[in-house]
Amino acid sequence: MSKPSPISLISQELVDKIIDDLAESVEGVEFFRWHCLSRCSLVCQSFLPRSQYHIFRSIRIESEGDCGHEFTIKRCKELGRILTQSPHIATYVRELRLEIQPDDKMGLHETPIFMQAINRISQAHGPLDKLTLGDFRASQLRDPQGFLDAFTRPFISPFITSLHIQRIENAPIRMIQECVNLADLTLWDVDLECDSRPNPSRQYIPRPRLRSLTYRASPEAIKKLIGKGFTYHPIHLSTLRALTIYTDDIEDILYAQSIIRATNSLEELYLSTQGNIRVRHPPDYSRQHVSLEGHINLKKANLRILHANVVFGPSDDERLSGILSILKTVPTVNSLQSFSLSVYVGFATEVGPEGLLDADWETLAALIRKIACGKALAFQLLFHFFDCENTSRISEKQNRRMRMARSLCANQLHRLVGELLRMMDPAITLSTDINIVYHNARSSR
């Protein structure tokens, strides 16, 4: 009798934990994630169930436009085959990602094989948790009303808790408004159409009570969601706990205060920039610089967490002045426990790591000391530096330049930390990190 392999002696609980940790470590890197988990499923029989669980938690369906609709049908048939051969896989599906192409001549909701697969998933385990709609290319729904009636109303709106819409120019506002359990909403470069008809089968649909809202480059959509031009508010904002705003466009910032005023429960505020997005090349802040100064008042907010990104511009009023104006509005009696500040140096103007020190850090330290008021406060400072001189196509030279830039940044950050610690109370804990960015010349050929 053959001796069992060592891997077969590992308990199922430990196997599941290994695969869970692997899936978490590659989250957001789609192809690599699929590749790793697919390989795991082939290791041995005990690795298969948990690998399948993570592989099929999120299903992506691409509409291929008019010329490629046969390919879309082929993919949907393949999904149907998998669900027929292994019905238990349908119970794993929690997120549906629909990538809509700009030249669609036939919507996914008009594709019977797609609707059959969605119906099978729905019947197998009940509701989906999340819908991601859209792609990196701007597009429109071919038939918003049909998409609403045939797809979202029976399969999506009554169930999902999370909705992410990206680069769709005519998403029906009723799709959001009718998601009664919606808690998490993300809008990226989105506009909403308001012409779709109400659901004839339901006289009253309670509005969603959002707990988290993220938006970027979607001022018109936000304007409609907060009720501008309406006699009613399409969503409840009074329950909002977390708000993330991308501050690269002044139009997005202008609606931030309206949202903050509409909720008395906001606990987390994240003021982000394009630098937070996974992009191939460093963001170009030299063409446009937006200041936060005077736009956000936190007098009535009861925040626990505040995270702000600041892009250092060429003049004094384009550095810390915006975040200083915000911190001045935080009331003396507050619940703030964590303040994170990401500083981007060298992105809007060519400057060395020493540019970090060229700002009003003394006033910032005084405001942090005032906000802490003797209580414990975690202050995290993240130093992002764009090294515009690292342009070599030779890896060895790139790495050597990177090490030199990191050393220079560390020296400047060390000087700043020494000054800040002298100006702040002992109850304030200060942590730091450095991120060096450069143009990858080899990938830009």
Short mmCIF file of C-alpha atoms in Angstrom, two decimals:
data_model
loop_
_atom_site.label_atom_id
_atom_site.label_comp_id
_atom_site.label_asym_id
_atom_site.label_seq_id
_atom_site.Cartn_x
_atom_site.Cartn_y
_atom_site.Cartn_z
CA MET A 1 0.00 0.00 0.00
CA SER A 2 1.44 3.35 -1.02
CA LYS A 3 2.30 5.82 1.67
CA PRO A 4 0.09 8.97 1.69
CA SER A 5 1.80 12.14 0.53
CA PRO A 6 2.61 14.69 3.24
CA ILE A 7 0.22 17.24 1.73
CA SER A 8 -2.73 14.86 2.13
CA LEU A 9 -2.12 14.81 5.89
CA ILE A 10 -2.83 18.54 6.25
CA SER A 11 -6.18 19.19 7.92
CA GLN A 12 -8.96 20.66 5.78
CA GLU A 13 -9.16 23.66 8.10
CA LEU A 14 -5.50 24.47 7.51
CA VAL A 15 -5.87 23.95 3.74
CA ASP A 16 -8.80 26.38 3.68
CA LYS A 17 -6.81 28.92 5.70
CA ILE A 18 -3.86 28.69 3.30
CA ILE A 19 -6.08 29.28 0.28
CA ASP A 20 -7.99 32.10 2.03
CA ASP A 21 -4.71 33.89 2.77
CA LEU A 22 -3.52 33.40 -0.80
CA ALA A 23 -6.77 34.77 -2.23
CA GLU A 24 -6.54 37.82 0.03
CA SER A 25 -2.92 38.50 -0.97
CA VAL A 26 -3.77 38.68 -4.70
CA GLU A 27 -7.08 40.52 -4.33
CA GLY A 28 -7.43 43.18 -7.02
CA VAL A 29 -4.93 41.56 -9.41
CA GLU A 30 -7.50 39.68 -11.42
CA PHE A 31 -5.50 37.54 -13.86
CA PHE A 32 -2.81 36.66 -11.32
CA ARG A 33 -5.50 35.82 -8.76
CA TRP A 34 -7.26 33.49 -11.18
CA HIS A 35 -3.95 31.90 -12.21
CA CYS A 36 -2.88 31.23 -8.59
CA LEU A 37 -6.22 29.84 -7.47
CA SER A 38 -6.58 27.68 -10.59
CA ARG A 39 -3.19 26.13 -9.86
CA CYS A 40 -4.22 25.57 -6.24
CA SER A 41 -7.31 23.66 -7.33
CA LEU A 42 -5.04 21.12 -9.09
CA VAL A 43 -2.79 20.39 -6.10
CA CYS A 44 -5.01 17.67 -4.65
CA GLN A 45 -8.66 16.94 -3.93
CA SER A 46 -8.65 18.76 -0.58
CA PHE A 47 -7.54 21.99 -2.29
CA LEU A 48 -10.36 21.98 -4.86
CA PRO A 49 -13.46 23.14 -2.93
CA ARG A 50 -11.90 26.23 -1.33
CA SER A 51 -10.13 27.19 -4.56
CA GLN A 52 -13.41 26.98 -6.46
CA TYR A 53 -15.09 29.01 -3.73
CA HIS A 54 -12.71 31.94 -4.32
CA ILE A 55 -12.52 31.57 -8.12
CA PHE A 56 -16.27 31.78 -8.53
CA ARG A 57 -17.10 34.31 -5.83
CA SER A 58 -16.89 36.97 -8.54
CA ILE A 59 -18.00 36.27 -12.11
CA ARG A 60 -17.08 38.62 -14.93
CA ILE A 61 -19.14 38.81 -18.11
CA GLU A 62 -17.99 41.04 -20.97
CA SER A 63 -20.32 42.31 -23.63
CA GLU A 64 -18.22 42.34 -26.79
CA GLY A 65 -20.18 44.88 -28.83
CA ASP A 66 -22.02 44.10 -32.05
CA CYS A 67 -19.15 42.36 -33.86
CA GLY A 68 -18.26 40.17 -30.89
CA HIS A 69 -21.68 39.16 -29.55
CA GLU A 70 -21.06 35.54 -30.55
CA PHE A 71 -18.07 35.54 -28.20
CA THR A 72 -20.29 36.85 -25.38
CA ILE A 73 -22.76 34.03 -26.05
CA LYS A 74 -19.89 31.51 -26.04
CA ARG A 75 -18.71 32.73 -22.62
CA CYS A 76 -22.25 32.59 -21.22
CA LYS A 77 -22.67 29.04 -22.56
CA GLU A 78 -19.41 28.06 -20.87
CA LEU A 79 -20.70 29.49 -17.59
CA GLY A 80 -23.95 27.56 -18.06
CA ARG A 81 -22.00 24.35 -18.70
CA ILE A 82 -19.98 24.82 -15.50
CA LEU A 83 -23.13 25.43 -13.47
CA THR A 84 -24.79 22.34 -14.98
CA GLN A 85 -21.84 20.02 -14.34
CA SER A 86 -21.12 21.43 -10.87
CA PRO A 87 -24.35 22.96 -9.49
CA HIS A 88 -22.72 23.70 -6.13
CA ILE A 89 -20.55 26.38 -7.80
CA ALA A 90 -23.63 28.59 -8.18
CA THR A 91 -23.77 28.81 -4.38
CA TYR A 92 -20.33 30.47 -4.32
CA VAL A 93 -21.23 33.43 -6.55
CA ARG A 94 -21.51 36.69 -4.61
CA GLU A 95 -20.45 39.35 -7.11
CA LEU A 96 -21.43 39.85 -10.72
CA ARG A 97 -19.23 42.06 -12.90
CA LEU A 98 -20.76 43.22 -16.17
CA GLU A 99 -18.36 45.01 -18.50
CA ILE A 100 -20.43 47.02 -20.98
CA GLN A 101 -18.84 48.00 -24.29
CA PRO A 102 -19.57 51.32 -26.04
CA ASP A 103 -20.76 49.73 -29.31
CA ASP A 104 -23.25 47.21 -27.95
CA LYS A 105 -26.10 46.49 -30.33
CA MET A 106 -27.64 43.85 -28.08
CA GLY A 107 -27.77 44.16 -24.31
CA LEU A 108 -26.87 41.34 -21.95
CA HIS A 109 -30.45 41.37 -20.66
CA GLU A 110 -31.51 40.57 -24.25
CA THR A 111 -29.22 37.53 -24.37
CA PRO A 112 -31.25 34.45 -23.29
CA ILE A 113 -28.23 32.31 -22.40
CA PHE A 114 -26.98 35.05 -20.03
CA MET A 115 -30.37 35.40 -18.36
CA GLN A 116 -30.59 31.61 -17.93
CA ALA A 117 -27.24 31.57 -16.13
CA ILE A 118 -28.26 34.45 -13.85
CA ASN A 119 -31.55 32.74 -13.06
CA ARG A 120 -29.71 29.52 -12.18
CA ILE A 121 -27.36 31.39 -9.83
CA SER A 122 -30.27 33.18 -8.19
CA GLN A 123 -32.23 29.96 -7.64
CA ALA A 124 -29.21 28.09 -6.28
CA HIS A 125 -28.41 30.21 -3.27
CA GLY A 126 -30.56 33.30 -3.27
CA PRO A 127 -29.44 36.87 -3.75
CA LEU A 128 -26.18 38.28 -5.04
CA ASP A 129 -24.31 40.66 -2.75
CA LYS A 130 -22.60 42.98 -5.24
CA LEU A 131 -22.99 44.25 -8.80
CA THR A 132 -20.13 45.94 -10.65
CA LEU A 133 -21.32 47.59 -13.85
CA GLY A 134 -19.09 49.14 -16.49
CA ASP A 135 -15.52 49.09 -17.76
CA PHE A 136 -12.55 51.40 -18.20
CA ARG A 137 -14.00 52.63 -21.50
CA ALA A 138 -16.89 55.11 -21.45
CA SER A 139 -20.11 53.45 -22.57
CA GLN A 140 -23.89 53.61 -22.42
CA LEU A 141 -26.56 51.07 -21.68
CA ARG A 142 -28.25 50.31 -24.99
CA ASP A 143 -31.69 50.11 -23.38
CA PRO A 144 -31.74 51.43 -19.79
CA GLN A 145 -35.44 50.70 -19.28
CA GLY A 146 -35.13 47.14 -20.59
CA PHE A 147 -32.03 46.54 -18.45
CA LEU A 148 -33.96 47.79 -15.43
CA ASP A 149 -37.10 45.72 -16.07
CA ALA A 150 -35.55 42.45 -17.23
CA PHE A 151 -32.39 42.27 -15.14
CA THR A 152 -31.96 44.59 -12.16
CA ARG A 153 -35.51 44.53 -10.80
CA PRO A 154 -35.87 40.73 -10.56
CA PHE A 155 -32.24 39.77 -9.79
CA ILE A 156 -30.40 42.78 -8.36
CA SER A 157 -32.41 45.60 -6.77
CA PRO A 158 -34.16 43.62 -4.01
CA PHE A 159 -30.95 41.98 -2.82
CA ILE A 160 -27.52 43.56 -3.32
CA THR A 161 -25.77 45.50 -0.57
CA SER A 162 -22.94 46.86 -2.75
CA LEU A 163 -23.07 48.59 -6.16
CA HIS A 164 -20.10 49.85 -8.20
CA ILE A 165 -20.83 51.75 -11.44
CA GLN A 166 -17.94 52.82 -13.65
CA ARG A 167 -17.92 54.94 -16.82
CA ILE A 168 -21.60 54.44 -17.65
CA GLU A 169 -23.14 57.62 -19.04
CA ASN A 170 -26.81 56.68 -18.61
CA ALA A 171 -27.21 54.38 -15.62
CA PRO A 172 -30.86 54.54 -14.46
CA ILE A 173 -31.16 56.43 -11.20
CA ARG A 174 -33.99 54.05 -10.30
CA MET A 175 -31.49 51.18 -10.34
CA ILE A 176 -29.84 52.81 -7.32
CA GLN A 177 -33.05 54.10 -5.78
CA GLU A 178 -34.71 50.65 -5.85
CA CYS A 179 -31.79 48.76 -4.23
CA VAL A 180 -33.53 48.62 -0.86
CA ASN A 181 -30.62 46.91 0.96
CA LEU A 182 -27.87 48.99 -0.63
CA ALA A 183 -25.24 50.03 1.92
CA ASP A 184 -22.14 50.63 -0.23
CA LEU A 185 -22.21 52.75 -3.43
CA THR A 186 -19.26 53.64 -5.69
CA LEU A 187 -19.56 55.94 -8.71
CA TRP A 188 -16.60 56.47 -11.07
CA ASP A 189 -17.08 58.78 -14.04
CA VAL A 190 -20.83 58.19 -14.08
CA ASP A 191 -23.96 60.08 -15.03
CA LEU A 192 -27.50 58.98 -14.28
CA GLU A 193 -30.61 59.09 -16.45
CA CYS A 194 -33.87 60.00 -14.76
CA ASP A 195 -36.39 59.04 -17.47
CA SER A 196 -36.94 55.38 -16.62
CA ARG A 197 -40.41 54.39 -15.48
CA PRO A 198 -41.25 53.25 -11.94
CA ASN A 199 -41.74 49.60 -11.08
CA PRO A 200 -45.43 48.88 -11.85
CA SER A 201 -45.51 45.85 -9.54
CA ARG A 202 -44.49 47.75 -6.40
CA GLN A 203 -46.34 50.83 -5.21
CA TYR A 204 -43.86 51.65 -2.45
CA ILE A 205 -40.13 50.95 -2.45
CA PRO A 206 -38.14 52.17 0.58
CA ARG A 207 -35.10 54.25 -0.29
CA PRO A 208 -31.68 52.71 0.38
CA ARG A 209 -29.88 53.79 3.53
CA LEU A 210 -26.26 54.16 2.51
CA ARG A 211 -23.45 53.53 4.96
CA SER A 212 -20.57 54.10 2.52
CA LEU A 213 -20.31 56.37 -0.54
CA THR A 214 -17.34 56.75 -2.90
CA TYR A 215 -17.36 58.97 -5.95
CA ARG A 216 -14.94 60.30 -8.54
CA ALA A 217 -15.53 62.47 -11.62
CA SER A 218 -19.30 62.09 -11.18
CA PRO A 219 -20.61 65.55 -10.22
CA GLU A 220 -23.85 65.30 -12.20
CA ALA A 221 -24.66 61.90 -10.73
CA ILE A 222 -24.03 63.15 -7.18
CA LYS A 223 -26.10 66.26 -7.86
CA LYS A 224 -29.06 64.03 -8.74
CA LEU A 225 -28.55 61.63 -5.84
CA ILE A 226 -28.56 64.39 -3.23
CA GLY A 227 -31.83 65.68 -4.68
CA LYS A 228 -30.73 68.80 -6.57
CA GLY A 229 -33.61 69.63 -8.90
CA PHE A 230 -35.87 66.97 -7.36
CA THR A 231 -38.80 67.27 -4.99
CA TYR A 232 -37.44 64.27 -3.06
CA HIS A 233 -34.11 62.63 -2.16
CA PRO A 234 -33.55 59.40 -4.13
CA ILE A 235 -31.41 57.93 -1.30
CA HIS A 236 -31.06 58.32 2.46
CA LEU A 237 -27.80 59.98 3.49
CA SER A 238 -28.65 60.38 7.16
CA THR A 239 -27.15 56.94 7.89
CA LEU A 240 -23.88 57.52 6.00
CA ARG A 241 -20.82 56.39 7.99
CA ALA A 242 -17.96 56.57 5.44
CA LEU A 243 -17.42 59.05 2.60
CA THR A 244 -14.60 58.87 0.04
CA ILE A 245 -14.14 61.81 -2.35
CA TYR A 246 -11.58 62.07 -5.12
CA THR A 247 -10.49 65.68 -5.01
CA ASP A 248 -8.86 65.91 -8.46
CA ASP A 249 -11.88 67.84 -9.80
CA ILE A 250 -13.31 70.93 -8.14
CA GLU A 251 -16.84 69.87 -9.17
CA ASP A 252 -16.60 66.77 -6.97
CA ILE A 253 -15.35 68.79 -4.00
CA LEU A 254 -18.21 71.28 -4.24
CA TYR A 255 -20.79 68.58 -3.47
CA ALA A 256 -18.86 67.19 -0.50
CA GLN A 257 -20.26 69.74 1.92
CA SER A 258 -23.85 69.01 0.84
CA ILE A 259 -23.30 65.34 1.66
CA ILE A 260 -21.64 66.10 5.00
CA ARG A 261 -24.55 68.38 5.94
CA ALA A 262 -27.06 65.68 5.02
CA THR A 263 -25.68 63.20 7.55
CA ASN A 264 -25.13 63.49 11.28
CA SER A 265 -23.52 60.06 11.51
CA LEU A 266 -20.36 60.44 9.40
CA GLU A 267 -17.44 58.68 11.11
CA GLU A 268 -14.88 58.26 8.32
CA LEU A 269 -13.84 60.83 5.69
CA TYR A 270 -11.30 60.02 2.98
CA LEU A 271 -10.12 62.83 0.70
CA SER A 272 -8.29 60.92 -2.01
CA THR A 273 -6.58 61.72 -5.30
CA GLN A 274 -5.83 59.93 -8.53
CA GLY A 275 -2.63 58.73 -6.88
CA ASN A 276 -4.73 56.20 -4.92
CA ILE A 277 -5.82 54.48 -8.12
CA ARG A 278 -3.80 51.63 -9.57
CA VAL A 279 -2.49 53.24 -12.79
CA ARG A 280 0.28 52.31 -15.21
CA HIS A 281 2.01 55.69 -15.04
CA PRO A 282 2.19 58.33 -12.30
CA PRO A 283 -0.73 60.80 -12.38
CA ASP A 284 0.00 64.15 -14.02
CA TYR A 285 -0.89 66.91 -11.54
CA SER A 286 1.02 69.65 -13.38
CA ARG A 287 -1.89 70.63 -15.64
CA GLN A 288 -4.46 71.23 -12.94
CA HIS A 289 -4.20 71.72 -9.21
CA VAL A 290 -7.28 71.80 -6.99
CA SER A 291 -7.16 73.29 -3.50
CA LEU A 292 -9.34 72.02 -0.67
CA GLU A 293 -9.24 75.39 1.08
CA GLY A 294 -12.60 76.73 2.17
CA HIS A 295 -14.67 73.88 0.73
CA ILE A 296 -15.11 71.42 3.61
CA ASN A 297 -16.34 72.25 7.10
CA LEU A 298 -16.31 69.52 9.74
CA LYS A 299 -17.88 71.56 12.53
CA LYS A 300 -20.90 69.25 12.83
CA ALA A 301 -19.18 66.01 11.82
CA ASN A 302 -18.29 63.45 14.46
CA LEU A 303 -15.36 61.76 12.75
CA ARG A 304 -13.27 58.91 14.09
CA ILE A 305 -11.06 58.67 10.98
CA LEU A 306 -9.82 61.42 8.65
CA HIS A 307 -7.55 60.66 5.70
CA ALA A 308 -6.45 63.41 3.32
CA ASN A 309 -4.23 63.46 0.24
CA VAL A 310 -2.32 66.67 -0.46
CA VAL A 311 -0.49 67.35 -3.71
CA PHE A 312 2.27 69.92 -3.18
CA GLY A 313 1.96 72.60 -5.85
CA PRO A 314 4.47 75.27 -6.88
CA SER A 315 3.31 77.95 -4.43
CA ASP A 316 2.75 78.09 -0.67
CA ASP A 317 -1.04 78.22 -0.96
CA GLU A 318 -1.01 74.92 -2.87
CA ARG A 319 0.60 72.80 -0.17
CA LEU A 320 -0.90 72.39 3.31
CA SER A 321 -3.31 75.33 3.26
CA GLY A 322 -6.26 73.19 2.17
CA ILE A 323 -5.93 70.58 4.89
CA LEU A 324 -5.17 73.31 7.45
CA SER A 325 -8.45 75.02 6.59
CA ILE A 326 -10.27 71.71 7.12
CA LEU A 327 -8.58 70.91 10.43
CA LYS A 328 -9.48 74.37 11.76
CA THR A 329 -13.16 73.42 11.48
CA VAL A 330 -12.84 70.29 13.64
CA PRO A 331 -14.52 71.11 16.98
CA THR A 332 -12.49 71.08 20.18
CA VAL A 333 -14.65 68.29 21.59
CA ASN A 334 -14.34 65.56 18.97
CA SER A 335 -14.05 61.80 18.51
CA LEU A 336 -11.12 61.78 16.10
CA GLN A 337 -8.88 58.77 16.75
CA SER A 338 -6.90 58.55 13.50
CA PHE A 339 -5.58 61.18 11.10
CA SER A 340 -3.67 60.08 7.99
CA LEU A 341 -2.00 62.54 5.65
CA SER A 342 -0.62 61.47 2.28
CA VAL A 343 1.70 64.11 0.83
CA TYR A 344 2.58 64.01 -2.88
CA VAL A 345 5.86 65.83 -3.65
CA GLY A 346 7.29 66.19 -7.16
CA PHE A 347 4.04 65.35 -8.95
CA ALA A 348 2.79 68.87 -9.75
CA THR A 349 6.19 70.52 -10.04
CA GLU A 350 9.76 69.27 -10.42
CA VAL A 351 11.33 69.34 -6.96
CA GLY A 352 13.58 67.07 -4.93
CA PRO A 353 12.74 65.28 -1.66
CA GLU A 354 13.62 68.48 0.21
CA GLY A 355 10.32 69.88 -1.08
CA LEU A 356 8.64 67.95 1.74
CA LEU A 357 9.92 70.48 4.29
CA ASP A 358 8.76 73.52 2.33
CA ALA A 359 5.34 73.83 3.96
CA ASP A 360 3.68 75.13 7.12
CA TRP A 361 4.21 72.05 9.27
CA GLU A 362 4.29 74.12 12.46
CA THR A 363 0.66 75.19 12.04
CA LEU A 364 -0.31 71.61 11.18
CA ALA A 365 1.34 70.30 14.36
CA ALA A 366 -0.44 72.96 16.44
CA LEU A 367 -3.83 71.99 14.97
CA ILE A 368 -3.22 68.29 15.57
CA ARG A 369 -2.24 69.07 19.16
CA LYS A 370 -5.45 71.10 19.57
CA ILE A 371 -7.63 68.38 18.07
CA ALA A 372 -6.04 65.68 20.24
CA CYS A 373 -6.54 67.84 23.34
CA GLY A 374 -4.60 65.37 25.50
CA LYS A 375 -6.35 62.23 24.25
CA ALA A 376 -4.70 59.45 22.25
CA LEU A 377 -4.51 60.18 18.52
CA ALA A 378 -2.78 58.19 15.79
CA PHE A 379 -1.14 60.42 13.17
CA GLN A 380 0.18 58.71 10.05
CA LEU A 381 2.28 60.60 7.50
CA LEU A 382 2.76 59.01 4.07
CA PHE A 383 5.43 60.61 1.86
CA HIS A 384 4.91 59.98 -1.87
CA PHE A 385 7.77 61.24 -4.04
CA PHE A 386 7.88 61.25 -7.85
CA ASP A 387 11.46 60.93 -9.05
CA CYS A 388 11.24 62.44 -12.54
CA GLU A 389 14.94 61.80 -13.15
CA ASN A 390 14.62 58.02 -12.92
CA THR A 391 14.14 57.45 -16.66
CA SER A 392 16.71 54.75 -17.42
CA ARG A 393 15.58 51.65 -19.28
CA ILE A 394 18.26 49.56 -17.59
CA SER A 395 16.97 47.75 -14.48
CA GLU A 396 20.26 48.04 -12.62
CA LYS A 397 20.35 51.82 -13.07
CA GLN A 398 16.67 52.11 -12.15
CA ASN A 399 17.24 50.21 -8.92
CA ARG A 400 20.36 52.19 -8.04
CA ARG A 401 18.50 55.46 -8.59
CA MET A 402 15.56 54.14 -6.55
CA ARG A 403 17.82 53.32 -3.59
CA MET A 404 19.39 56.77 -3.75
CA ALA A 405 15.98 58.48 -3.91
CA ARG A 406 14.72 56.43 -0.96
CA SER A 407 17.75 57.40 1.10
CA LEU A 408 17.24 61.10 0.32
CA CYS A 409 13.52 60.86 1.13
CA ALA A 410 14.25 59.05 4.39
CA ASN A 411 16.65 61.81 5.44
CA GLN A 412 14.09 64.56 4.77
CA LEU A 413 11.32 62.62 6.49
CA HIS A 414 13.57 62.00 9.51
CA ARG A 415 14.22 65.75 9.82
CA LEU A 416 10.50 66.51 9.61
CA VAL A 417 9.54 63.84 12.15
CA GLY A 418 12.05 65.27 14.62
CA GLU A 419 10.47 68.71 14.32
CA LEU A 420 6.91 67.37 14.57
CA LEU A 421 7.63 65.28 17.66
CA ARG A 422 8.99 68.34 19.45
CA MET A 423 5.76 70.23 18.72
CA MET A 424 3.19 67.52 19.54
CA ASP A 425 1.97 65.92 22.77
CA PRO A 426 3.27 62.49 23.87
CA ALA A 427 -0.26 61.05 23.55
CA ILE A 428 -0.05 61.55 19.77
CA THR A 429 1.59 58.56 18.09
CA LEU A 430 3.32 59.32 14.80
CA SER A 431 4.01 56.70 12.12
CA THR A 432 5.50 57.26 8.67
CA ASP A 433 6.06 55.54 5.35
CA ILE A 434 7.69 56.38 2.00
CA ASN A 435 6.56 55.57 -1.54
CA ILE A 436 8.89 56.31 -4.47
CA VAL A 437 7.26 56.59 -7.91
CA TYR A 438 8.94 56.89 -11.30
CA HIS A 439 8.11 56.51 -15.00
CA ASN A 440 8.83 52.98 -16.14
CA ALA A 441 10.59 53.81 -19.40
CA ARG A 442 10.59 50.19 -20.55
CA SER A 443 6.77 49.94 -20.40
CA SER A 444 6.18 53.29 -22.13
CA ARG A 445 7.95 52.52 -25.39
#
